[in-house]
mmCIF file of C-alpha atoms and ligand atoms in Angstrom:
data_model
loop_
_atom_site.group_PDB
_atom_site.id
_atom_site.type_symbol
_atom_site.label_atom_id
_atom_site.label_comp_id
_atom_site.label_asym_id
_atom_site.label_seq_id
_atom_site.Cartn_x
_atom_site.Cartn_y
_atom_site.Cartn_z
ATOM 1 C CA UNK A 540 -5.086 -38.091 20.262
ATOM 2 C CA UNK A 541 -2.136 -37.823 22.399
ATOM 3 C CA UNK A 542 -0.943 -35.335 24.531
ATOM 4 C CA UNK A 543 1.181 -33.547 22.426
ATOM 5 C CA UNK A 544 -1.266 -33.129 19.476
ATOM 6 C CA UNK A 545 -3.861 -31.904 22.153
ATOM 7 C CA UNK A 546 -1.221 -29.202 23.892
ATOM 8 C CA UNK A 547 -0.283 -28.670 20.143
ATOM 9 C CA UNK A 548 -3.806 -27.787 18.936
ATOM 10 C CA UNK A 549 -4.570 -25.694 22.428
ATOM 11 C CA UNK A 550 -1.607 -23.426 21.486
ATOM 12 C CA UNK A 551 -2.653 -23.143 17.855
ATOM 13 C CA UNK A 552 -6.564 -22.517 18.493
ATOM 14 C CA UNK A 553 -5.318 -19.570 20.614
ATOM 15 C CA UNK A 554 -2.017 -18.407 19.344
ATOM 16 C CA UNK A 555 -0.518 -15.708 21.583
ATOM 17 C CA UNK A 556 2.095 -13.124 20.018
ATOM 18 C CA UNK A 557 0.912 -14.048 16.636
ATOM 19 C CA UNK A 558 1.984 -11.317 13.956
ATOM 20 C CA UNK A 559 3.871 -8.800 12.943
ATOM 21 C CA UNK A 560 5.545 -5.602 15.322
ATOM 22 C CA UNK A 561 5.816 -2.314 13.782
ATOM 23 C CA UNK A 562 7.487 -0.802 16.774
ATOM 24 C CA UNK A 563 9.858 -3.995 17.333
ATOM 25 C CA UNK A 564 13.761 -3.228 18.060
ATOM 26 C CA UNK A 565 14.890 -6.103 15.758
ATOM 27 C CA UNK A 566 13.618 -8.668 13.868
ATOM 28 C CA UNK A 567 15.207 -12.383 12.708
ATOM 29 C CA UNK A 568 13.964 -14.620 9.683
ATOM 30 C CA UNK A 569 15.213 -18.502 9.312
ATOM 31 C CA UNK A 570 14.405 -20.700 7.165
ATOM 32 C CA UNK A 571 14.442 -24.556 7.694
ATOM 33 C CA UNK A 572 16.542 -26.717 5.340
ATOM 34 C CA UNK A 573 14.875 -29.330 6.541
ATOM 35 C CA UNK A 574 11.212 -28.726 5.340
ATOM 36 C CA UNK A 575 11.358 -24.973 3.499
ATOM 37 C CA UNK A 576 9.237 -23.240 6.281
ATOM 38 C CA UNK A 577 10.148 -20.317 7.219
ATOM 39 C CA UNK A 578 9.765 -18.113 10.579
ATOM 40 C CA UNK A 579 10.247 -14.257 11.440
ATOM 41 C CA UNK A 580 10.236 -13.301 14.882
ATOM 42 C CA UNK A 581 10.112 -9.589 16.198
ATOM 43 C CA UNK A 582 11.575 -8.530 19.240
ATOM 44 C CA UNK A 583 11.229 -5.360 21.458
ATOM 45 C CA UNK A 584 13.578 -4.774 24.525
ATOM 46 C CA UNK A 585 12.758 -2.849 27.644
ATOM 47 C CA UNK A 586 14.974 -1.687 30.959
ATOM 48 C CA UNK A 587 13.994 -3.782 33.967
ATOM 49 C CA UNK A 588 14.123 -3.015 37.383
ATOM 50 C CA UNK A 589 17.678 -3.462 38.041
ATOM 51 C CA UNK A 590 18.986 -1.643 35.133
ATOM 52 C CA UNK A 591 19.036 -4.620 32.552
ATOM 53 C CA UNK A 592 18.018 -5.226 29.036
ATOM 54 C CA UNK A 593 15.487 -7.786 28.756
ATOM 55 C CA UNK A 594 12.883 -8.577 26.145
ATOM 56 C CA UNK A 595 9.900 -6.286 26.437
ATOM 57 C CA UNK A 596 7.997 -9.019 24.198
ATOM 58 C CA UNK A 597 8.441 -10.880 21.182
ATOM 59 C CA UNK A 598 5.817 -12.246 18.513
ATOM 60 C CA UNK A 599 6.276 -13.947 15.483
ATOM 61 C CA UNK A 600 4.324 -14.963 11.466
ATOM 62 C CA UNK A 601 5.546 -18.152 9.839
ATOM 63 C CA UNK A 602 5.031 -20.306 6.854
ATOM 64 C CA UNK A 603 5.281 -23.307 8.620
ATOM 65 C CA UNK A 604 3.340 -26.319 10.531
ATOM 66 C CA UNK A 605 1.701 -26.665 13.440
ATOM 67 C CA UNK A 606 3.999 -27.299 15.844
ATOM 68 C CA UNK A 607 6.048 -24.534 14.409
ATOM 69 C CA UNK A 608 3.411 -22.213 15.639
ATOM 70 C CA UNK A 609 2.648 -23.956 18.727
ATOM 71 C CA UNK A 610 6.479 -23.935 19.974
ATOM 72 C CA UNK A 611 6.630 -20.269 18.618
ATOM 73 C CA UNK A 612 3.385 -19.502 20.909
ATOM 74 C CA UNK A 613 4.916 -20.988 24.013
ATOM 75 C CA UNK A 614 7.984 -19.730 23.433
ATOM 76 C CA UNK A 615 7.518 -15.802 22.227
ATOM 77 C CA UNK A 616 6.162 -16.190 25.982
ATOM 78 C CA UNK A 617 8.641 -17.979 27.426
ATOM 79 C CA UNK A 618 11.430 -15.374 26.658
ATOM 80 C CA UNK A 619 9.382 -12.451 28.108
ATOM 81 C CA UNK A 620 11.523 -10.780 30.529
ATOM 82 C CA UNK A 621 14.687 -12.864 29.739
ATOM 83 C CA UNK A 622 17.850 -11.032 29.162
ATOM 84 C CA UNK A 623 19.709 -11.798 25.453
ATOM 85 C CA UNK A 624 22.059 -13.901 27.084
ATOM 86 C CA UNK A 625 19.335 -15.628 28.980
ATOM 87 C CA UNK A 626 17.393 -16.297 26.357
ATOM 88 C CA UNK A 627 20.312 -17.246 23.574
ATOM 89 C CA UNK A 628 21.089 -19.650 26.316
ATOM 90 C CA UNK A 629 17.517 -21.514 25.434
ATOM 91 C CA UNK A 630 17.609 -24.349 23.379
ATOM 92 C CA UNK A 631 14.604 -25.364 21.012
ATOM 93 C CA UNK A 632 13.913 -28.078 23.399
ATOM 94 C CA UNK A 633 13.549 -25.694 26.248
ATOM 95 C CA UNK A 634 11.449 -23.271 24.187
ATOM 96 C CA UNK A 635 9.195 -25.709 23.337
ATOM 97 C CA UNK A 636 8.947 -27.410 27.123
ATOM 98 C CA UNK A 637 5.384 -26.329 27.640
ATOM 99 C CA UNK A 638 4.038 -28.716 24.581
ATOM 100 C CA UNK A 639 6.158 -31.790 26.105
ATOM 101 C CA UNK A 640 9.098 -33.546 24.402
ATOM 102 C CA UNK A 641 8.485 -33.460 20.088
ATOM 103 C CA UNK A 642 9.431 -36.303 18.138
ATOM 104 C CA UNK A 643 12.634 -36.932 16.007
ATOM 105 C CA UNK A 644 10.924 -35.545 13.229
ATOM 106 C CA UNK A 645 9.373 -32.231 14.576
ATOM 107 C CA UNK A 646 12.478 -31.584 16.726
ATOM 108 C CA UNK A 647 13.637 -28.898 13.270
ATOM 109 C CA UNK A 648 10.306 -26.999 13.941
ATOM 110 C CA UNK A 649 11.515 -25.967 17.465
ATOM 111 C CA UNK A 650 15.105 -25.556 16.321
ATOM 112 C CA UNK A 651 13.522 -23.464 13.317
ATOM 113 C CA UNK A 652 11.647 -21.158 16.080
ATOM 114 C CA UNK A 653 15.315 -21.082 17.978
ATOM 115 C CA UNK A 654 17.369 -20.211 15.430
ATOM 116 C CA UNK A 655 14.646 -16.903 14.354
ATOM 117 C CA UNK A 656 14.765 -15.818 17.791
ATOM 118 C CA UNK A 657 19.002 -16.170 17.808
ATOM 119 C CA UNK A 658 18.887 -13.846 14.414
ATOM 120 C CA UNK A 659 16.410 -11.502 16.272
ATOM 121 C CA UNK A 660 18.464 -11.479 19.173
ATOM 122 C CA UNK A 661 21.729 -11.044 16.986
ATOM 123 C CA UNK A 662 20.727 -8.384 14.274
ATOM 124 C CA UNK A 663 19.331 -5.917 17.610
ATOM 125 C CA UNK A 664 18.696 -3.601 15.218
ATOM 126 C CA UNK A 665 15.230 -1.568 14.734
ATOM 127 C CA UNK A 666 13.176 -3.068 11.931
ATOM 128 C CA UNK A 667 13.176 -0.917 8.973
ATOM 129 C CA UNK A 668 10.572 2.003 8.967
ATOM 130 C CA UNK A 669 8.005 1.282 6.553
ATOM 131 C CA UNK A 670 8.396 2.912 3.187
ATOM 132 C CA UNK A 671 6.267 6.077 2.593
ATOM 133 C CA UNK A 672 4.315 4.289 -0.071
ATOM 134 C CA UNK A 673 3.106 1.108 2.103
ATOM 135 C CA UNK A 674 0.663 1.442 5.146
ATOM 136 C CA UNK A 675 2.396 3.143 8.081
ATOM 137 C CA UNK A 676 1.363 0.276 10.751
ATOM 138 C CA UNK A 677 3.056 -2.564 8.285
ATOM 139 C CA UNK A 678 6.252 -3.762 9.399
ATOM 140 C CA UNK A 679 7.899 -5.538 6.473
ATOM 141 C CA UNK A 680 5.898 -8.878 6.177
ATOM 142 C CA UNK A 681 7.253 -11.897 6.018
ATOM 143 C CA UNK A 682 5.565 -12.203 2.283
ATOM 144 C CA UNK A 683 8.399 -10.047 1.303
ATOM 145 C CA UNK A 684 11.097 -12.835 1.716
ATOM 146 C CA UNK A 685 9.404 -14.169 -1.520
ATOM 147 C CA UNK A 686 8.813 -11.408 -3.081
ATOM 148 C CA UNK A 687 11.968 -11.544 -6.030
ATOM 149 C CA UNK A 688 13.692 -7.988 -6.307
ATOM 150 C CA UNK A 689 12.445 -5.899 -8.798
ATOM 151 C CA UNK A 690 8.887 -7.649 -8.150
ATOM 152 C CA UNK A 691 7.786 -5.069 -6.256
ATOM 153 C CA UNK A 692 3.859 -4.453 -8.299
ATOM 154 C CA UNK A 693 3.399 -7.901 -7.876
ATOM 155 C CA UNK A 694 0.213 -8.628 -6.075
ATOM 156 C CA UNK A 695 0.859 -11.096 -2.595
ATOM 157 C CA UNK A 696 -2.358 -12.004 -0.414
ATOM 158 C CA UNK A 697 -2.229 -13.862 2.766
ATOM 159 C CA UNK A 698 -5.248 -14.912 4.624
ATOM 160 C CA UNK A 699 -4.409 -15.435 8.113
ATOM 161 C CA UNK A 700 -6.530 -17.648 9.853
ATOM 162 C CA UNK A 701 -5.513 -17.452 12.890
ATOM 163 C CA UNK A 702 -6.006 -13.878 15.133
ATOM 164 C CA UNK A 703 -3.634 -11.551 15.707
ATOM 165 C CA UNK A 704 -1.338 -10.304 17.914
ATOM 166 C CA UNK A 705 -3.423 -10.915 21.508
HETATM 167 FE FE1 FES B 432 8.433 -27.332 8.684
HETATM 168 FE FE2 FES B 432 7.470 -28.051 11.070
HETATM 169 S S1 FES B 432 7.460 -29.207 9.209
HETATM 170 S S2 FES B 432 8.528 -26.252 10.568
#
């Protein structure tokens, strides 16, 4: 096994930052052309010591591979503390440093991580309150992205196997 598949499989036997944030300040969803995955991230911003906006913390859910949630994993901790600007400045290859260089071919599942964290970072808007009719501690899911409109009875179930937010 090489290195990369063993840093990969380290991240994704211990995720961190896995799952949704019902208190986050925005949230981003991309989808990769390249494959179909998709990844949500959720950010929340705090006030550092010198007066600036940085990211309190971010976490993320995705449909997508393993590396996907390994770069996502390094990287929701990799932005902690990072102003927007310092963090839009990251490039997938930068937020995925920790696992080692990806290649060709996985390259879209860091730039898939990069590009939710650049819609987080640009919509900076709450996340919508949960409706009164779903559970107060759900943030939307990312299930609802394929949920069609006017499918709302539908019945969705997603086993995580993975733990949650840690
Ligand atoms: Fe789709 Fe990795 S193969 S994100």
């Amino acid at each position: 096994m090489s290195d990369l598949q063993q840093r990969i499989e380290a991240a994704i036997a211990t995720p961190k930052n896995l799952g949704e944030m019902s208190d986050a300040d925005s949230v981003g969803t991309v989808g990769s052309p390249e494959c179909g995955d998709m990844l949500r991230m959720w950010v929340k911003f705090r006030e550092d010591e010198q007066g600036r906006q940085v990211i309190d913390r971010a976490t993320f859910q995705t449909f997508g591979c393993q590396t996907a949630i390994a770069v996502a994993s390094v990287a929701t901790e990799l932005v902690a503390g990072k102003t927007v600007e310092e963090a839009l400045a990251m490039s997938g290859e930068e937020l995925s440093a920790p696992l080692g260089a990806l290649p060709p071919m996985k390259i879209h599942c860091a730039q898939l991580v990069e590009g939710a964290l650049r819609s987080a970072l640009a919509s900076e808007k709450p996340a919508p309150e949960p409706a009164p009719s779903t559970a107060p501690s759900q943030a939307p899911s990312l299930v609802d992205s394929f949920r069609p409109a006017g499918a709302g009875e539908r019945k969705v179930q997603v086993v995580l196997k993975s733990p949650k937010v840690s």
